[in-house]
Amino acid sequence: MTLIFFVDDNITSNMDQAKEFFRPLIPLKINGWPGQHQCGARREFLRLIKASGCQGLLIGFETLDARTSI
């Protein structure tokens, strides 16, 4: 099995561009790809990346306290 990993600190930071990227992947039937993602995606978007072959997403938390956020 070939593993594809999209190396991007946040492949979903621009949701519109990400949708344009993921839709053409669906017919390729990729067995699974992991990536990195931000919190806050809507269910519709998560369904799209699952259909594109997404196997898992790494989610980073910059801070858990809004007072320390820049």
Tab-separated table of C-alpha atoms in Angstrom:
chain	number	residue	atom	x	y	z
A	1	MET	CA	0.000	0.000	0.000
A	2	THR	CA	1.255	3.470	-0.857
A	3	LEU	CA	0.864	6.139	1.800
A	4	ILE	CA	0.198	9.703	0.769
A	5	PHE	CA	0.725	12.399	3.402
A	6	PHE	CA	-0.080	15.973	2.475
A	7	VAL	CA	2.638	17.974	4.233
A	8	ASP	CA	0.936	21.195	5.144
A	9	ASP	CA	0.732	22.652	8.632
A	10	ASN	CA	-2.975	23.154	8.078
A	11	ILE	CA	-4.305	21.709	4.833
A	12	THR	CA	-7.792	22.969	5.687
A	13	SER	CA	-6.987	26.567	6.700
A	14	ASN	CA	-8.776	27.918	3.625
A	15	MET	CA	-11.964	25.837	3.449
A	16	ASP	CA	-12.908	26.929	-0.085
A	17	GLN	CA	-9.493	26.033	-1.511
A	18	ALA	CA	-9.461	22.789	0.442
A	19	LYS	CA	-12.832	21.776	-1.030
A	20	GLU	CA	-11.480	22.426	-4.542
A	21	PHE	CA	-8.479	20.244	-3.676
A	22	PHE	CA	-10.390	17.342	-2.077
A	23	ARG	CA	-13.255	16.958	-4.578
A	24	PRO	CA	-11.032	15.711	-7.453
A	25	LEU	CA	-9.453	13.153	-5.084
A	26	ILE	CA	-12.760	11.303	-4.608
A	27	PRO	CA	-12.715	9.430	-7.962
A	28	LEU	CA	-9.073	8.435	-7.377
A	29	LYS	CA	-10.240	6.184	-4.516
A	30	ILE	CA	-7.116	6.732	-2.434
A	31	ASN	CA	-6.991	4.117	0.336
A	32	GLY	CA	-6.212	6.645	3.018
A	33	TRP	CA	-4.242	9.740	3.638
A	34	PRO	CA	-3.494	11.558	6.888
A	35	GLY	CA	-3.098	15.301	7.274
A	36	GLN	CA	-3.107	18.186	9.708
A	37	HIS	CA	-6.203	20.215	10.454
A	38	GLN	CA	-7.587	23.048	12.530
A	39	CYS	CA	-10.476	22.690	14.927
A	40	GLY	CA	-13.875	23.950	13.915
A	41	ALA	CA	-14.731	22.163	10.662
A	42	ARG	CA	-18.370	21.563	9.897
A	43	ARG	CA	-19.805	18.116	9.438
A	44	GLU	CA	-20.304	18.653	5.673
A	45	PHE	CA	-16.609	19.449	5.262
A	46	LEU	CA	-15.522	16.433	7.303
A	47	ARG	CA	-17.706	14.197	5.117
A	48	LEU	CA	-15.980	15.617	2.021
A	49	ILE	CA	-12.475	14.918	3.278
A	50	LYS	CA	-13.527	11.431	4.350
A	51	ALA	CA	-14.880	10.798	0.826
A	52	SER	CA	-11.551	12.028	-0.606
A	53	GLY	CA	-9.788	9.191	1.220
A	54	CYS	CA	-8.775	10.872	4.465
A	55	GLN	CA	-7.733	8.310	7.041
A	56	GLY	CA	-7.017	10.632	9.949
A	57	LEU	CA	-6.258	14.198	10.935
A	58	LEU	CA	-3.733	15.505	13.428
A	59	ILE	CA	-5.162	18.437	15.354
A	60	GLY	CA	-2.927	20.859	17.228
A	61	PHE	CA	-4.041	23.063	20.068
A	62	GLU	CA	-2.034	26.271	20.239
A	63	THR	CA	-3.592	27.208	23.560
A	64	LEU	CA	-6.454	26.053	25.713
A	65	ASP	CA	-6.740	29.466	27.374
A	66	ALA	CA	-8.155	32.311	25.249
A	67	ARG	CA	-6.274	34.846	27.405
A	68	THR	CA	-2.945	33.546	26.069
A	69	SER	CA	-3.993	33.568	22.429
A	70	ILE	CA	-2.462	36.195	20.150
